PDB file of C-alpha atoms in Angstrom:
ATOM      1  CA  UNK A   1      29.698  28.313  26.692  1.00 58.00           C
ATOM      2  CA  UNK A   2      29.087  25.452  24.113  1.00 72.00           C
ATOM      3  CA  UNK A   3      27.492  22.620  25.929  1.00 72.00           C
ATOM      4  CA  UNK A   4      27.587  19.323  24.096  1.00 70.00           C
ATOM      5  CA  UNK A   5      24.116  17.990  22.864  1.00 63.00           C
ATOM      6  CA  UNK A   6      22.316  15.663  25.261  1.00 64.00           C
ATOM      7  CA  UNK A   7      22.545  12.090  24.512  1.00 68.00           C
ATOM      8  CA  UNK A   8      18.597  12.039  23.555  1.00 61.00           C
ATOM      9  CA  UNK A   9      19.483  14.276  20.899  1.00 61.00           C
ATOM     10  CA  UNK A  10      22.676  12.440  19.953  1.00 69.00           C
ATOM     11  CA  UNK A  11      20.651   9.256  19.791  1.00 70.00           C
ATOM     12  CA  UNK A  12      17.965  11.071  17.400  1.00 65.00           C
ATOM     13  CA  UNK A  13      20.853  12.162  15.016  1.00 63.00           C
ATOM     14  CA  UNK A  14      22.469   8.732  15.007  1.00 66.00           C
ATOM     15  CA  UNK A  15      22.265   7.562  11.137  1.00 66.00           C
ATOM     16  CA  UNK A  16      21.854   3.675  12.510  1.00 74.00           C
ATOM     17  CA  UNK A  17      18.520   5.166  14.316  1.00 74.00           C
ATOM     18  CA  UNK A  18      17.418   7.744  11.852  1.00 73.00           C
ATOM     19  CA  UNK A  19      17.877   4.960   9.064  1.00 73.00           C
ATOM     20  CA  UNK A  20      15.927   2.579  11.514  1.00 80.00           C
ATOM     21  CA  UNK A  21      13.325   4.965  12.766  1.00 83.00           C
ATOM     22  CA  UNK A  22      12.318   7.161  10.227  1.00 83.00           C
ATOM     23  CA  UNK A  23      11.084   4.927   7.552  1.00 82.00           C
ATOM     24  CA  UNK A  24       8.092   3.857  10.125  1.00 86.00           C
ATOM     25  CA  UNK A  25       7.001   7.652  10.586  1.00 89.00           C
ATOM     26  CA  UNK A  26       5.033   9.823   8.424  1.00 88.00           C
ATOM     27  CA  UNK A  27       6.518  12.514   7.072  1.00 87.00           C
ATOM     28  CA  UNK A  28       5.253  14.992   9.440  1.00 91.00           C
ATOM     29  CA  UNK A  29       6.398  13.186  11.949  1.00 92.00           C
ATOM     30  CA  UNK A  30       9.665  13.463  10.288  1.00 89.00           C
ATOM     31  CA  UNK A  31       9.454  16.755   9.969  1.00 90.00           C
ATOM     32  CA  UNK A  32       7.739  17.667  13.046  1.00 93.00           C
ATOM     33  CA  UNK A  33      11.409  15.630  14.817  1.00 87.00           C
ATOM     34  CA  UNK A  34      13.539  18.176  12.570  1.00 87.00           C
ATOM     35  CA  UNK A  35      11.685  21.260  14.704  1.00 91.00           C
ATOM     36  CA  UNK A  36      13.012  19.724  17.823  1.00 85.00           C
ATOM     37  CA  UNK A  37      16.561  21.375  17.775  1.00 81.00           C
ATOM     38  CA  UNK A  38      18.996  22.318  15.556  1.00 81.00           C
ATOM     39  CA  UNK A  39      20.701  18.522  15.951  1.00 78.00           C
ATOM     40  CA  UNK A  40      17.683  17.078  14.865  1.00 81.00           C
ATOM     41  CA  UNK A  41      16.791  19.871  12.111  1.00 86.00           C
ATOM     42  CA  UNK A  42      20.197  18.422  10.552  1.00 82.00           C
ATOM     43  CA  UNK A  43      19.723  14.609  10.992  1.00 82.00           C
ATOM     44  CA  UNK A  44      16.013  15.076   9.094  1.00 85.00           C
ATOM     45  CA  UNK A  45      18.409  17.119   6.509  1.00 86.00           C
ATOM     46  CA  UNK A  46      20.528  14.534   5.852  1.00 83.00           C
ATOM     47  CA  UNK A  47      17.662  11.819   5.740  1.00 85.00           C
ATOM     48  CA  UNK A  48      15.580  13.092   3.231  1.00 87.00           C
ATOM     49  CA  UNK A  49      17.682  13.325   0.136  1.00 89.00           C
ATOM     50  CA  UNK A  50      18.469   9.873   0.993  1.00 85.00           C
ATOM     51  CA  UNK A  51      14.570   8.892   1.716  1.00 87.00           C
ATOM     52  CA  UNK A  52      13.552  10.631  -1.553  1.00 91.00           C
ATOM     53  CA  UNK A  53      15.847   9.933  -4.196  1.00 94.00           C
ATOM     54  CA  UNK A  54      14.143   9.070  -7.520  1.00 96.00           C
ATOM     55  CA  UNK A  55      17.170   7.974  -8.964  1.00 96.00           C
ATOM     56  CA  UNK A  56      17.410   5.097  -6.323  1.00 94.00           C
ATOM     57  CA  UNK A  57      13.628   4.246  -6.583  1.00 94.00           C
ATOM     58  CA  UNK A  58      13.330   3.845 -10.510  1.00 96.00           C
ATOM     59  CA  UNK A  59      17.143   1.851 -10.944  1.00 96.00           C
ATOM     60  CA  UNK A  60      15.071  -1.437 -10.719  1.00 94.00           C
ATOM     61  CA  UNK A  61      12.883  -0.961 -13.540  1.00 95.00           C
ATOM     62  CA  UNK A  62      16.146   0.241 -15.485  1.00 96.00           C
ATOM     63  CA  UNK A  63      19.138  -1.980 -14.242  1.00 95.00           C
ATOM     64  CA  UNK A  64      21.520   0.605 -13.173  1.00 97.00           C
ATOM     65  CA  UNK A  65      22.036   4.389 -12.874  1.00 97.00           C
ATOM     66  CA  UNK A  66      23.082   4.970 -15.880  1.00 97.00           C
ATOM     67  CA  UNK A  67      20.352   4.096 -17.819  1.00 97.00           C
ATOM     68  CA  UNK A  68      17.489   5.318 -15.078  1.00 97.00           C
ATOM     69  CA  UNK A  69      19.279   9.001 -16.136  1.00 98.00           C
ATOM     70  CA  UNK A  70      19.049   8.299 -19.504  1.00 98.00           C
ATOM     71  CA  UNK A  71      15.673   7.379 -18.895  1.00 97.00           C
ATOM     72  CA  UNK A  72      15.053  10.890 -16.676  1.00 97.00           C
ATOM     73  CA  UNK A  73      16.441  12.611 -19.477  1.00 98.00           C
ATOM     74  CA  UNK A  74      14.353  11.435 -22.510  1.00 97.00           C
ATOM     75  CA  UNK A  75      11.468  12.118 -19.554  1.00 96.00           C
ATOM     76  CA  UNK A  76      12.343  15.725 -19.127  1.00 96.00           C
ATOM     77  CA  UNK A  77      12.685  16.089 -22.835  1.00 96.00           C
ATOM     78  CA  UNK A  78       9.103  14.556 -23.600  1.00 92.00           C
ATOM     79  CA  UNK A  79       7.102  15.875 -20.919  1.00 91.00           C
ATOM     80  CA  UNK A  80       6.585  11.754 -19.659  1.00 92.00           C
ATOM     81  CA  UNK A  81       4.951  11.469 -16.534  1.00 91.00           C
ATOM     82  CA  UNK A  82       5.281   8.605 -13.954  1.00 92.00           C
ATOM     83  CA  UNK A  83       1.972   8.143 -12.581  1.00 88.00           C
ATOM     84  CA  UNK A  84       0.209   5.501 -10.586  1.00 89.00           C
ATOM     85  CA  UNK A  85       1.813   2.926  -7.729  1.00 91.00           C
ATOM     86  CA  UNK A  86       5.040   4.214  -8.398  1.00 93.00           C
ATOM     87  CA  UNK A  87       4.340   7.545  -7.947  1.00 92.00           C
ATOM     88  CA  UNK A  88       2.602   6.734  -4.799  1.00 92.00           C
ATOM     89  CA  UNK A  89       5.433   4.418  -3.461  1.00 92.00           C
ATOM     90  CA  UNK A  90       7.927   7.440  -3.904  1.00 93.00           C
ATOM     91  CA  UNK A  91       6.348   9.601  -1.799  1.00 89.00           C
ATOM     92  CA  UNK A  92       4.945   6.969   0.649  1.00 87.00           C
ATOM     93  CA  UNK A  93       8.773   5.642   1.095  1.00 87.00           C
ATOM     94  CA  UNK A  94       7.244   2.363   0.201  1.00 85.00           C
ATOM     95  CA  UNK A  95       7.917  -0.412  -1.987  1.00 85.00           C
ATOM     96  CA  UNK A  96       4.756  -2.691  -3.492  1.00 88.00           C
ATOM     97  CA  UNK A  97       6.164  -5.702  -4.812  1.00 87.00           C
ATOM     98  CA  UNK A  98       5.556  -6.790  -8.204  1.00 87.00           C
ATOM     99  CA  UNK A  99       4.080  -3.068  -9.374  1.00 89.00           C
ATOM    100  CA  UNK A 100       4.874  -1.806 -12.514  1.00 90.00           C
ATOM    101  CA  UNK A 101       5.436   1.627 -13.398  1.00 91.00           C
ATOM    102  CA  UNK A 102       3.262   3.960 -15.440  1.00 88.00           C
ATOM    103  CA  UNK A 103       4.146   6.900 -17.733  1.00 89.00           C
ATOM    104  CA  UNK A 104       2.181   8.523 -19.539  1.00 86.00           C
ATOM    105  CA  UNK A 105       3.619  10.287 -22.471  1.00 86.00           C
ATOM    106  CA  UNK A 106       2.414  12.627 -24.757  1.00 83.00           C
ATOM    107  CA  UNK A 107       1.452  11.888 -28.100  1.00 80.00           C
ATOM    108  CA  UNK A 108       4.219  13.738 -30.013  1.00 84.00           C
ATOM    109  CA  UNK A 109       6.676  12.207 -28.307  1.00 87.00           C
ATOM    110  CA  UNK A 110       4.699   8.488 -28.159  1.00 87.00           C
ATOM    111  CA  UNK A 111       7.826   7.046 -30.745  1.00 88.00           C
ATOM    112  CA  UNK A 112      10.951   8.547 -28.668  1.00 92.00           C
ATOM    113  CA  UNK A 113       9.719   7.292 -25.544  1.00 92.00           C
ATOM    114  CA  UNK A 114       8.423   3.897 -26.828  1.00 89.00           C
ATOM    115  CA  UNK A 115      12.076   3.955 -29.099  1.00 91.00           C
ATOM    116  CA  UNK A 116      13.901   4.497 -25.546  1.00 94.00           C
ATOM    117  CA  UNK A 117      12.107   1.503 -23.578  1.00 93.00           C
ATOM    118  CA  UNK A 118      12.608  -0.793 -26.612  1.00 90.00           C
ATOM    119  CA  UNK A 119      16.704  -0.149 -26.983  1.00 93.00           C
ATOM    120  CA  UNK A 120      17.161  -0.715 -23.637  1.00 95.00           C
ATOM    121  CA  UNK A 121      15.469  -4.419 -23.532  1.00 92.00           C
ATOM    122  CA  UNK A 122      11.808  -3.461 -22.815  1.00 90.00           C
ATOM    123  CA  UNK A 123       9.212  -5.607 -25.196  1.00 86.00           C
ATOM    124  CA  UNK A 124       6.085  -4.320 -26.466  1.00 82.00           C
ATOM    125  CA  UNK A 125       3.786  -6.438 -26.193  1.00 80.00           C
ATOM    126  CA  UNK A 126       0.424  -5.228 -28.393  1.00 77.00           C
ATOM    127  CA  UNK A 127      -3.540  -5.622 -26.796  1.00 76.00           C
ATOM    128  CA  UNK A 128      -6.384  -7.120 -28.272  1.00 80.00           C
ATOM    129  CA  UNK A 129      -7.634  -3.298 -29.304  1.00 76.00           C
ATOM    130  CA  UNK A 130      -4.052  -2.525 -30.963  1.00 72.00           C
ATOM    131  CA  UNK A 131      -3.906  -6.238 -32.608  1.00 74.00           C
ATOM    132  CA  UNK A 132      -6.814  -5.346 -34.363  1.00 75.00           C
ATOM    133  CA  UNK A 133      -5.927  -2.352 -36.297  1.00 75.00           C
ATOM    134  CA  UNK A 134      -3.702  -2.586 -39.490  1.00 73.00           C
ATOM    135  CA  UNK A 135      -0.397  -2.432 -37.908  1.00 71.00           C
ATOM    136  CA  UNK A 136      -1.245  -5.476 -35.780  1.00 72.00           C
ATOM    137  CA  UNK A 137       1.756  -6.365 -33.845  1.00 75.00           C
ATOM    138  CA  UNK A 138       3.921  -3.851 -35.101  1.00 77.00           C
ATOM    139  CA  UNK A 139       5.444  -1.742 -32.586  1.00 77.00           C
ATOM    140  CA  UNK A 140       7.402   0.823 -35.131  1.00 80.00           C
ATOM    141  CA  UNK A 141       4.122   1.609 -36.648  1.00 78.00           C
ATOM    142  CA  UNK A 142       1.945   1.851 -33.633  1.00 73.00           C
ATOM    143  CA  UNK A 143       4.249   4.504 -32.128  1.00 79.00           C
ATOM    144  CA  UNK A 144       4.809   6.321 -35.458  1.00 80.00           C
ATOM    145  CA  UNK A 145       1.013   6.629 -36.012  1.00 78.00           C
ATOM    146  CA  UNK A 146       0.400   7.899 -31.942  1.00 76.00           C
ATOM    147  CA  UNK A 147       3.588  10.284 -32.514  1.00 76.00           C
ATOM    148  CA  UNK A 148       1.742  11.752 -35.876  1.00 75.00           C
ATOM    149  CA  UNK A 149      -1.075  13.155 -33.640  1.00 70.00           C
ATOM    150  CA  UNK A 150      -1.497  16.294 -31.566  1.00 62.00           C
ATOM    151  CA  UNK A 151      -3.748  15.068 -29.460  1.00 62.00           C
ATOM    152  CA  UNK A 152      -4.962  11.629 -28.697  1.00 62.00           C
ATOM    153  CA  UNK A 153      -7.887  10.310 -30.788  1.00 60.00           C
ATOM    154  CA  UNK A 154      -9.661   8.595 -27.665  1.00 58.00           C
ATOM    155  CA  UNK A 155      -9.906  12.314 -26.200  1.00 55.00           C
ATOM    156  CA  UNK A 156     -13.728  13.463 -26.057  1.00 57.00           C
ATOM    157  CA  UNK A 157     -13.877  15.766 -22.734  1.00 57.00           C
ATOM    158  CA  UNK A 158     -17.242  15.387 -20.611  1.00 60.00           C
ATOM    159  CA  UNK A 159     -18.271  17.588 -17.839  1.00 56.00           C
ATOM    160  CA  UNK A 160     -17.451  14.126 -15.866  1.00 59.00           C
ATOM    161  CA  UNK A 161     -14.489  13.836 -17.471  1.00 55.00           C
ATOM    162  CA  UNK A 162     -12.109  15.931 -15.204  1.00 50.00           C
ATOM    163  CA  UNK A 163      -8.659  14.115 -15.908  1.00 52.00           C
ATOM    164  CA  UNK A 164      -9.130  13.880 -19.787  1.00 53.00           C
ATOM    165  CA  UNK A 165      -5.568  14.836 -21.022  1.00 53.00           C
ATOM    166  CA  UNK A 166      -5.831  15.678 -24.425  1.00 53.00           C
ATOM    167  CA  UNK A 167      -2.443  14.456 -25.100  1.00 52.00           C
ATOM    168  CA  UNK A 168      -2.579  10.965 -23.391  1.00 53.00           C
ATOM    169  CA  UNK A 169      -2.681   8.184 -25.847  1.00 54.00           C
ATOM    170  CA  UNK A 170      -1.268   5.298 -24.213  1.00 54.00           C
ATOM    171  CA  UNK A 171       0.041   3.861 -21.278  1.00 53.00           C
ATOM    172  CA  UNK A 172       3.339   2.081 -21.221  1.00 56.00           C
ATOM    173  CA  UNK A 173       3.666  -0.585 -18.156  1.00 52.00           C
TER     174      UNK A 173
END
């Protein structure tokens, strides 16, 4: 005989709670919730896509869907990595106000990323060290001269050295 789930277990499926109470647990918490019963297995189911969608998480730093899958796509293509407080905020379910996001691209494909952020509104804006070489405060050339390269020419591995990347020129932020 099919009994009907018990109202604890109806409460823990409940998308007003699990949209109110999951965000303050861990995730093994969550997960550990989703081992209760099969009721529960399916409400942490249906969370997580919802929890972890990267789409949703990098649509402010690109104004709309739309462009954040342009911007996943050119990513894919070019091997671009989002790294830092982003990163960690995805994963954390967290949100850090005013943090930037950092990708790390590399250098081969330095001008179609940099091309990308520029034709959708992003500025460059050059530092002191890139002011002082001959292309100054010219973006074009600073990304055609970083896309000419194999390999970045800051890279000198150490022993100490353990996340050299031989690739990584620049950071865009």
């Amino acid at each position: 005989m099919n009994q009907p789930p018990s109202p604890g277990l109806t409460l823990l499926s409940a998308s007003t709670i699990v949209d109110s109470l999951y965000p303050h647990l861990s995730v093994a918490d969550v997960l550990n919730i989703g081992r209760v019963c099969h009721a529960a297995y399916l409400a942490v189911k249906a969370w997580l896509p919802s929890a972890y969608n990267i789409n949703k998480h990098l649509e402010p730093f690109f104004g709309n869907l739309e462009t954040t899958l342009r911007f996943r796509s050119v990513q894919a293509a070019t091997g671009t990595i989002i790294s830092g407080s982003q990163a960690l905020q995805f994963f954390d379910r967290a949100r850090y106000i005013n943090s930037d996001l950092d990708i790390y691209t590399p250098c081969p494909h330095t001008f179609t990323v940099g091309a990308f952020l520029l034709s959708i509104g992003y500025q460059f804006q050059p530092t002191s060290e890139q002011l002082a070489t001959p292309h100054g405060a010219d973006c074009r050339r600073h990304l055609e001269e970083a896309s000419s390269r194999r390999q970045s020419r800051r890279w000198s591995p150490t022993p100490e050295d353990v996340y050299a990347w031989a690739y990584l020129e620049q950071v865009f932020t």
